[in-house]
Amino acid sequence: MAEHHDNEQESGTVVQSKPKTKRPPLYKVLLLNDDYTPMEFVVHILERFFGMNSTQAFDIMLTVHKKGVAVVGVFSHEIAETKVAQVMDFSRRHQHPLQCTMEKE
Ligand code: TYC
């Protein structure tokens, strides 16, 4: 529950603070382009770990391919970390150099 608090200043003036609601910070998950990972593999990653349909997945894959990087989702810190780990583990197991990172929004 949000609460207001009365704070007395040095001047003696009483001011009321805004209720501080805490929204957790969000993190962008970024997929990076490289010259070696097959396009089909990237599409599969986007379908499997980011719940995209094949059309969305192909569009985002092409954006990364052309622009070098794209945001593939925005999540809480814990979920973003999990997605990055899933993509990195899956790519490494298939011996592709695909890179995935996260950054605070
Ligand atoms: N550039 C890769 C190729 O031509 C395809 C690719 C797309 C790789 C997106 C990584 O995140 C990526 N095979």
mmCIF file of N, CA and C and ligand atoms in Angstrom:
data_model
loop_
_atom_site.group_PDB
_atom_site.id
_atom_site.type_symbol
_atom_site.label_atom_id
_atom_site.label_comp_id
_atom_site.label_asym_id
_atom_site.label_seq_id
_atom_site.Cartn_x
_atom_site.Cartn_y
_atom_site.Cartn_z
ATOM 1 N N MET A 1 0.826 -1.206 0.000
ATOM 2 C CA MET A 1 0.000 0.000 0.000
ATOM 3 C C MET A 1 0.859 1.254 0.000
ATOM 4 N N ALA A 2 0.519 2.214 -0.844
ATOM 5 C CA ALA A 2 1.260 3.475 -0.906
ATOM 6 C C ALA A 2 0.872 4.337 0.286
ATOM 7 N N GLU A 3 1.862 4.962 0.931
ATOM 8 C CA GLU A 3 1.598 5.863 2.051
ATOM 9 C C GLU A 3 2.270 7.196 1.825
ATOM 10 N N HIS A 4 1.621 8.261 2.281
ATOM 11 C CA HIS A 4 2.238 9.588 2.276
ATOM 12 C C HIS A 4 2.911 9.784 3.620
ATOM 13 N N HIS A 5 4.052 10.477 3.625
ATOM 14 C CA HIS A 5 4.750 10.754 4.882
ATOM 15 C C HIS A 5 4.988 12.247 5.029
ATOM 16 N N ASP A 6 4.732 12.757 6.209
ATOM 17 C CA ASP A 6 5.035 14.156 6.510
ATOM 18 C C ASP A 6 6.484 14.248 6.935
ATOM 19 N N ASN A 7 7.234 15.179 6.308
ATOM 20 C CA ASN A 7 8.632 15.392 6.653
ATOM 21 C C ASN A 7 8.819 16.850 7.027
ATOM 22 N N GLU A 8 9.467 17.097 8.165
ATOM 23 C CA GLU A 8 9.726 18.477 8.564
ATOM 24 C C GLU A 8 11.085 18.923 8.054
ATOM 25 N N GLN A 9 11.095 20.044 7.295
ATOM 26 C CA GLN A 9 12.332 20.604 6.748
ATOM 27 C C GLN A 9 13.065 21.385 7.837
ATOM 28 N N GLU A 10 14.341 21.796 7.541
ATOM 29 C CA GLU A 10 15.125 22.644 8.448
ATOM 30 C C GLU A 10 14.402 23.958 8.712
ATOM 31 N N SER A 11 13.688 24.434 7.678
ATOM 32 C CA SER A 11 12.936 25.692 7.773
ATOM 33 C C SER A 11 11.740 25.585 8.704
ATOM 34 N N GLY A 12 11.380 24.377 9.072
ATOM 35 C CA GLY A 12 10.188 24.187 9.886
ATOM 36 C C GLY A 12 8.963 23.877 9.059
ATOM 37 N N THR A 13 9.083 24.029 7.740
ATOM 38 C CA THR A 13 7.963 23.727 6.850
ATOM 39 C C THR A 13 7.720 22.220 6.809
ATOM 40 N N VAL A 14 6.477 21.846 6.868
ATOM 41 C CA VAL A 14 6.150 20.426 6.759
ATOM 42 C C VAL A 14 5.729 20.136 5.316
ATOM 43 N N VAL A 15 6.427 19.219 4.676
ATOM 44 C CA VAL A 15 6.078 18.858 3.296
ATOM 45 C C VAL A 15 5.669 17.395 3.259
ATOM 46 N N GLN A 16 4.812 17.119 2.329
ATOM 47 C CA GLN A 16 4.337 15.747 2.196
ATOM 48 C C GLN A 16 5.001 15.105 0.977
ATOM 49 N N SER A 17 5.666 13.970 1.188
ATOM 50 C CA SER A 17 6.349 13.294 0.078
ATOM 51 C C SER A 17 5.337 12.532 -0.770
ATOM 52 N N LYS A 18 5.687 12.324 -2.036
ATOM 53 C CA LYS A 18 4.856 11.485 -2.902
ATOM 54 C C LYS A 18 4.941 10.047 -2.401
ATOM 55 N N PRO A 19 3.881 9.302 -2.547
ATOM 56 C CA PRO A 19 3.986 7.894 -2.167
ATOM 57 C C PRO A 19 4.944 7.216 -3.134
ATOM 58 N N LYS A 20 5.980 6.564 -2.573
ATOM 59 C CA LYS A 20 6.977 5.925 -3.429
ATOM 60 C C LYS A 20 6.507 4.505 -3.753
ATOM 61 N N THR A 21 5.988 4.321 -4.984
ATOM 62 C CA THR A 21 5.630 2.965 -5.396
ATOM 63 C C THR A 21 6.846 2.403 -6.104
ATOM 64 N N LYS A 22 7.192 1.161 -5.794
ATOM 65 C CA LYS A 22 8.379 0.596 -6.440
ATOM 66 C C LYS A 22 8.001 -0.311 -7.606
ATOM 67 N N ARG A 23 8.300 0.165 -8.798
ATOM 68 C CA ARG A 23 8.163 -0.685 -9.999
ATOM 69 C C ARG A 23 9.516 -1.317 -10.249
ATOM 70 N N PRO A 24 9.554 -2.620 -10.417
ATOM 71 C CA PRO A 24 10.851 -3.247 -10.674
ATOM 72 C C PRO A 24 11.396 -2.800 -12.028
ATOM 73 N N PRO A 25 12.728 -2.618 -12.118
ATOM 74 C CA PRO A 25 13.303 -2.233 -13.407
ATOM 75 C C PRO A 25 13.115 -3.338 -14.440
ATOM 76 N N LEU A 26 13.002 -2.944 -15.704
ATOM 77 C CA LEU A 26 12.852 -3.916 -16.787
ATOM 78 C C LEU A 26 14.138 -3.976 -17.603
ATOM 79 N N TYR A 27 14.343 -5.112 -18.224
ATOM 80 C CA TYR A 27 15.579 -5.361 -18.989
ATOM 81 C C TYR A 27 15.233 -5.811 -20.401
ATOM 82 N N LYS A 28 15.935 -5.186 -21.363
ATOM 83 C CA LYS A 28 15.795 -5.587 -22.763
ATOM 84 C C LYS A 28 16.710 -6.775 -23.011
ATOM 85 N N VAL A 29 16.209 -7.776 -23.695
ATOM 86 C CA VAL A 29 17.051 -8.888 -24.141
ATOM 87 C C VAL A 29 17.374 -8.630 -25.619
ATOM 88 N N LEU A 30 18.676 -8.604 -25.910
ATOM 89 C CA LEU A 30 19.166 -8.262 -27.250
ATOM 90 C C LEU A 30 19.793 -9.473 -27.918
ATOM 91 N N LEU A 31 19.493 -9.627 -29.194
ATOM 92 C CA LEU A 31 20.129 -10.674 -29.991
ATOM 93 C C LEU A 31 21.091 -9.984 -30.955
ATOM 94 N N LEU A 32 22.311 -10.541 -31.066
ATOM 95 C CA LEU A 32 23.349 -9.921 -31.893
ATOM 96 C C LEU A 32 23.577 -10.723 -33.172
ATOM 97 N N ASN A 33 23.888 -10.009 -34.252
ATOM 98 C CA ASN A 33 24.184 -10.680 -35.509
ATOM 99 C C ASN A 33 25.588 -11.289 -35.490
ATOM 100 N N ASP A 34 25.788 -12.324 -36.273
ATOM 101 C CA ASP A 34 27.126 -12.836 -36.566
ATOM 102 C C ASP A 34 27.065 -13.424 -37.960
ATOM 103 N N ASP A 35 28.219 -13.820 -38.492
ATOM 104 C CA ASP A 35 28.276 -14.288 -39.887
ATOM 105 C C ASP A 35 28.050 -15.788 -40.042
ATOM 106 N N TYR A 36 27.935 -16.518 -38.935
ATOM 107 C CA TYR A 36 27.990 -17.987 -39.014
ATOM 108 C C TYR A 36 26.714 -18.713 -38.599
ATOM 109 N N THR A 37 25.985 -18.165 -37.629
ATOM 110 C CA THR A 37 24.778 -18.858 -37.161
ATOM 111 C C THR A 37 23.742 -18.918 -38.286
ATOM 112 N N PRO A 38 23.223 -20.093 -38.603
ATOM 113 C CA PRO A 38 22.227 -20.184 -39.682
ATOM 114 C C PRO A 38 20.942 -19.429 -39.335
ATOM 115 N N MET A 39 20.356 -18.813 -40.347
ATOM 116 C CA MET A 39 19.103 -18.065 -40.150
ATOM 117 C C MET A 39 18.016 -18.950 -39.532
ATOM 118 N N GLU A 40 17.923 -20.199 -39.982
ATOM 119 C CA GLU A 40 16.889 -21.107 -39.480
ATOM 120 C C GLU A 40 17.057 -21.373 -37.979
ATOM 121 N N PHE A 41 18.305 -21.408 -37.544
ATOM 122 C CA PHE A 41 18.569 -21.648 -36.123
ATOM 123 C C PHE A 41 18.090 -20.465 -35.283
ATOM 124 N N VAL A 42 18.321 -19.255 -35.778
ATOM 125 C CA VAL A 42 17.886 -18.049 -35.060
ATOM 126 C C VAL A 42 16.355 -18.000 -35.002
ATOM 127 N N VAL A 43 15.713 -18.335 -36.103
ATOM 128 C CA VAL A 43 14.246 -18.377 -36.131
ATOM 129 C C VAL A 43 13.738 -19.373 -35.086
ATOM 130 N N HIS A 44 14.390 -20.521 -35.027
ATOM 131 C CA HIS A 44 13.992 -21.551 -34.055
ATOM 132 C C HIS A 44 14.142 -21.050 -32.613
ATOM 133 N N ILE A 45 15.229 -20.347 -32.327
ATOM 134 C CA ILE A 45 15.469 -19.763 -31.000
ATOM 135 C C ILE A 45 14.333 -18.800 -30.617
ATOM 136 N N LEU A 46 13.944 -17.967 -31.577
ATOM 137 C CA LEU A 46 12.917 -16.951 -31.296
ATOM 138 C C LEU A 46 11.550 -17.596 -31.066
ATOM 139 N N GLU A 47 11.288 -18.678 -31.766
ATOM 140 C CA GLU A 47 10.032 -19.410 -31.551
ATOM 141 C C GLU A 47 10.066 -20.135 -30.202
ATOM 142 N N ARG A 48 11.163 -20.800 -29.943
ATOM 143 C CA ARG A 48 11.260 -21.687 -28.781
ATOM 144 C C ARG A 48 11.325 -20.941 -27.451
ATOM 145 N N PHE A 49 12.144 -19.872 -27.395
ATOM 146 C CA PHE A 49 12.377 -19.198 -26.111
ATOM 147 C C PHE A 49 11.627 -17.878 -25.958
ATOM 148 N N PHE A 50 11.115 -17.341 -27.073
ATOM 149 C CA PHE A 50 10.442 -16.046 -26.977
ATOM 150 C C PHE A 50 8.992 -16.106 -27.465
ATOM 151 N N GLY A 51 8.487 -17.319 -27.713
ATOM 152 C CA GLY A 51 7.074 -17.523 -28.014
ATOM 153 C C GLY A 51 6.586 -16.847 -29.275
ATOM 154 N N MET A 52 7.511 -16.572 -30.202
ATOM 155 C CA MET A 52 7.078 -15.908 -31.441
ATOM 156 C C MET A 52 6.529 -16.942 -32.427
ATOM 157 N N ASN A 53 5.583 -16.495 -33.277
ATOM 158 C CA ASN A 53 5.166 -17.361 -34.381
ATOM 159 C C ASN A 53 6.232 -17.270 -35.481
ATOM 160 N N SER A 54 6.122 -18.114 -36.492
ATOM 161 C CA SER A 54 7.215 -18.212 -37.472
ATOM 162 C C SER A 54 7.386 -16.922 -38.273
ATOM 163 N N THR A 55 6.302 -16.191 -38.502
ATOM 164 C CA THR A 55 6.382 -14.918 -39.240
ATOM 165 C C THR A 55 7.119 -13.857 -38.425
ATOM 166 N N GLN A 56 6.715 -13.697 -37.153
ATOM 167 C CA GLN A 56 7.394 -12.740 -36.256
ATOM 168 C C GLN A 56 8.862 -13.112 -36.127
ATOM 169 N N ALA A 57 9.118 -14.395 -35.912
ATOM 170 C CA ALA A 57 10.485 -14.856 -35.688
ATOM 171 C C ALA A 57 11.355 -14.571 -36.907
ATOM 172 N N PHE A 58 10.816 -14.806 -38.095
ATOM 173 C CA PHE A 58 11.592 -14.557 -39.314
ATOM 174 C C PHE A 58 11.872 -13.061 -39.472
ATOM 175 N N ASP A 59 10.865 -12.210 -39.191
ATOM 176 C CA ASP A 59 11.035 -10.750 -39.297
ATOM 177 C C ASP A 59 12.113 -10.242 -38.350
ATOM 178 N N ILE A 60 12.068 -10.696 -37.096
ATOM 179 C CA ILE A 60 13.053 -10.231 -36.101
ATOM 180 C C ILE A 60 14.449 -10.740 -36.469
ATOM 181 N N MET A 61 14.518 -12.001 -36.911
ATOM 182 C CA MET A 61 15.817 -12.551 -37.338
ATOM 183 C C MET A 61 16.412 -11.681 -38.443
ATOM 184 N N LEU A 62 15.574 -11.293 -39.426
ATOM 185 C CA LEU A 62 16.065 -10.473 -40.548
ATOM 186 C C LEU A 62 16.502 -9.088 -40.078
ATOM 187 N N THR A 63 15.781 -8.539 -39.093
ATOM 188 C CA THR A 63 16.174 -7.235 -38.526
ATOM 189 C C THR A 63 17.562 -7.333 -37.917
ATOM 190 N N VAL A 64 17.807 -8.395 -37.133
ATOM 191 C CA VAL A 64 19.139 -8.576 -36.530
ATOM 192 C C VAL A 64 20.189 -8.738 -37.633
ATOM 193 N N HIS A 65 19.860 -9.545 -38.627
ATOM 194 C CA HIS A 65 20.785 -9.807 -39.745
ATOM 195 C C HIS A 65 21.172 -8.503 -40.444
ATOM 196 N N LYS A 66 20.201 -7.612 -40.650
ATOM 197 C CA LYS A 66 20.451 -6.372 -41.411
ATOM 198 C C LYS A 66 21.021 -5.257 -40.554
ATOM 199 N N LYS A 67 20.530 -5.142 -39.306
ATOM 200 C CA LYS A 67 20.908 -3.988 -38.466
ATOM 201 C C LYS A 67 21.994 -4.321 -37.461
ATOM 202 N N GLY A 68 22.233 -5.614 -37.217
ATOM 203 C CA GLY A 68 23.303 -5.993 -36.280
ATOM 204 C C GLY A 68 22.808 -6.384 -34.914
ATOM 205 N N VAL A 69 21.662 -5.857 -34.517
ATOM 206 C CA VAL A 69 21.121 -6.138 -33.187
ATOM 207 C C VAL A 69 19.628 -5.807 -33.180
ATOM 208 N N ALA A 70 18.865 -6.498 -32.327
ATOM 209 C CA ALA A 70 17.461 -6.136 -32.119
ATOM 210 C C ALA A 70 17.035 -6.561 -30.716
ATOM 211 N N VAL A 71 16.071 -5.833 -30.180
ATOM 212 C CA VAL A 71 15.448 -6.221 -28.919
ATOM 213 C C VAL A 71 14.460 -7.340 -29.224
ATOM 214 N N VAL A 72 14.589 -8.460 -28.512
ATOM 215 C CA VAL A 72 13.674 -9.572 -28.760
ATOM 216 C C VAL A 72 12.647 -9.748 -27.644
ATOM 217 N N GLY A 73 12.796 -8.956 -26.574
ATOM 218 C CA GLY A 73 11.807 -8.982 -25.496
ATOM 219 C C GLY A 73 12.236 -8.095 -24.351
ATOM 220 N N VAL A 74 11.291 -7.758 -23.478
ATOM 221 C CA VAL A 74 11.551 -6.943 -22.293
ATOM 222 C C VAL A 74 10.966 -7.680 -21.096
ATOM 223 N N PHE A 75 11.793 -7.894 -20.071
ATOM 224 C CA PHE A 75 11.420 -8.765 -18.954
ATOM 225 C C PHE A 75 11.953 -8.234 -17.632
ATOM 226 N N SER A 76 11.489 -8.829 -16.546
ATOM 227 C CA SER A 76 12.104 -8.600 -15.233
ATOM 228 C C SER A 76 13.547 -9.112 -15.284
ATOM 229 N N HIS A 77 14.359 -8.705 -14.313
ATOM 230 C CA HIS A 77 15.772 -9.110 -14.291
ATOM 231 C C HIS A 77 15.913 -10.624 -14.315
ATOM 232 N N GLU A 78 15.127 -11.304 -13.494
ATOM 233 C CA GLU A 78 15.268 -12.764 -13.381
ATOM 234 C C GLU A 78 14.879 -13.478 -14.674
ATOM 235 N N ILE A 79 13.772 -13.041 -15.276
ATOM 236 C CA ILE A 79 13.331 -13.683 -16.526
ATOM 237 C C ILE A 79 14.330 -13.378 -17.646
ATOM 238 N N ALA A 80 14.807 -12.135 -17.713
ATOM 239 C CA ALA A 80 15.776 -11.768 -18.765
ATOM 240 C C ALA A 80 17.036 -12.619 -18.638
ATOM 241 N N GLU A 81 17.525 -12.793 -17.403
ATOM 242 C CA GLU A 81 18.718 -13.623 -17.177
ATOM 243 C C GLU A 81 18.491 -15.059 -17.643
ATOM 244 N N THR A 82 17.310 -15.566 -17.350
ATOM 245 C CA THR A 82 16.972 -16.939 -17.763
ATOM 246 C C THR A 82 16.956 -17.067 -19.282
ATOM 247 N N LYS A 83 16.333 -16.099 -19.971
ATOM 248 C CA LYS A 83 16.263 -16.131 -21.450
ATOM 249 C C LYS A 83 17.670 -16.095 -22.044
ATOM 250 N N VAL A 84 18.513 -15.186 -21.534
ATOM 251 C CA VAL A 84 19.887 -15.068 -22.050
ATOM 252 C C VAL A 84 20.624 -16.395 -21.858
ATOM 253 N N ALA A 85 20.490 -16.989 -20.672
ATOM 254 C CA ALA A 85 21.172 -18.252 -20.387
ATOM 255 C C ALA A 85 20.665 -19.361 -21.303
ATOM 256 N N GLN A 86 19.354 -19.405 -21.524
ATOM 257 C CA GLN A 86 18.768 -20.438 -22.401
ATOM 258 C C GLN A 86 19.311 -20.314 -23.828
ATOM 259 N N VAL A 87 19.341 -19.082 -24.332
ATOM 260 C CA VAL A 87 19.824 -18.864 -25.707
ATOM 261 C C VAL A 87 21.311 -19.212 -25.807
ATOM 262 N N MET A 88 22.106 -18.747 -24.833
ATOM 263 C CA MET A 88 23.556 -18.994 -24.872
ATOM 264 C C MET A 88 23.859 -20.494 -24.739
ATOM 265 N N ASP A 89 23.176 -21.171 -23.846
ATOM 266 C CA ASP A 89 23.396 -22.620 -23.652
ATOM 267 C C ASP A 89 23.013 -23.400 -24.921
ATOM 268 N N PHE A 90 21.834 -23.084 -25.445
ATOM 269 C CA PHE A 90 21.335 -23.807 -26.622
ATOM 270 C C PHE A 90 22.259 -23.583 -27.825
ATOM 271 N N SER A 91 22.726 -22.342 -27.992
ATOM 272 C CA SER A 91 23.613 -22.018 -29.113
ATOM 273 C C SER A 91 24.958 -22.726 -28.960
ATOM 274 N N ARG A 92 25.493 -22.706 -27.760
ATOM 275 C CA ARG A 92 26.789 -23.349 -27.517
ATOM 276 C C ARG A 92 26.694 -24.855 -27.736
ATOM 277 N N ARG A 93 25.597 -25.452 -27.258
ATOM 278 C CA ARG A 93 25.412 -26.896 -27.443
ATOM 279 C C ARG A 93 25.343 -27.271 -28.929
ATOM 280 N N HIS A 94 24.849 -26.333 -29.750
ATOM 281 C CA HIS A 94 24.786 -26.584 -31.198
ATOM 282 C C HIS A 94 25.993 -25.996 -31.931
ATOM 283 N N GLN A 95 26.955 -25.527 -31.164
ATOM 284 C CA GLN A 95 28.223 -25.003 -31.712
ATOM 285 C C GLN A 95 28.019 -23.840 -32.673
ATOM 286 N N HIS A 96 27.054 -22.960 -32.306
ATOM 287 C CA HIS A 96 26.879 -21.714 -33.054
ATOM 288 C C HIS A 96 27.339 -20.553 -32.174
ATOM 289 N N PRO A 97 27.904 -19.509 -32.798
ATOM 290 C CA PRO A 97 28.465 -18.405 -32.009
ATOM 291 C C PRO A 97 27.451 -17.324 -31.625
ATOM 292 N N LEU A 98 26.171 -17.618 -31.795
ATOM 293 C CA LEU A 98 25.108 -16.637 -31.519
ATOM 294 C C LEU A 98 25.274 -16.024 -30.123
ATOM 295 N N GLN A 99 25.156 -14.696 -30.064
ATOM 296 C CA GLN A 99 25.294 -13.983 -28.795
ATOM 297 C C GLN A 99 23.986 -13.306 -28.411
ATOM 298 N N CYS A 100 23.674 -13.391 -27.116
ATOM 299 C CA CYS A 100 22.460 -12.788 -26.567
ATOM 300 C C CYS A 100 22.860 -12.081 -25.278
ATOM 301 N N THR A 101 22.411 -10.845 -25.100
ATOM 302 C CA THR A 101 22.749 -10.084 -23.891
ATOM 303 C C THR A 101 21.510 -9.371 -23.370
ATOM 304 N N MET A 102 21.656 -8.758 -22.201
ATOM 305 C CA MET A 102 20.551 -7.966 -21.658
ATOM 306 C C MET A 102 21.077 -6.615 -21.207
ATOM 307 N N GLU A 103 20.195 -5.611 -21.227
ATOM 308 C CA GLU A 103 20.565 -4.313 -20.672
ATOM 309 C C GLU A 103 19.346 -3.657 -20.053
ATOM 310 N N LYS A 104 19.592 -2.868 -19.000
ATOM 311 C CA LYS A 104 18.518 -2.196 -18.292
ATOM 312 C C LYS A 104 17.823 -1.240 -19.257
ATOM 313 N N GLU A 105 16.493 -1.222 -19.209
ATOM 314 C CA GLU A 105 15.715 -0.396 -20.149
ATOM 315 C C GLU A 105 15.913 1.092 -19.890
HETATM 316 N N1 TYC B 1 23.901 -13.339 -40.266
HETATM 317 C C1 TYC B 1 23.510 -14.724 -40.176
HETATM 318 C C2 TYC B 1 23.631 -15.381 -41.547
HETATM 319 O O1 TYC B 1 23.737 -14.704 -42.560
HETATM 320 C C3 TYC B 1 22.081 -14.898 -39.648
HETATM 321 C C4 TYC B 1 21.894 -14.378 -38.259
HETATM 322 C C5 TYC B 1 20.759 -13.620 -37.937
HETATM 323 C C6 TYC B 1 22.806 -14.661 -37.253
HETATM 324 C C7 TYC B 1 20.540 -13.164 -36.663
HETATM 325 C C8 TYC B 1 22.615 -14.193 -35.952
HETATM 326 O O2 TYC B 1 21.253 -13.017 -34.380
HETATM 327 C C9 TYC B 1 21.478 -13.453 -35.661
HETATM 328 N N2 TYC B 1 23.609 -16.715 -41.567
#
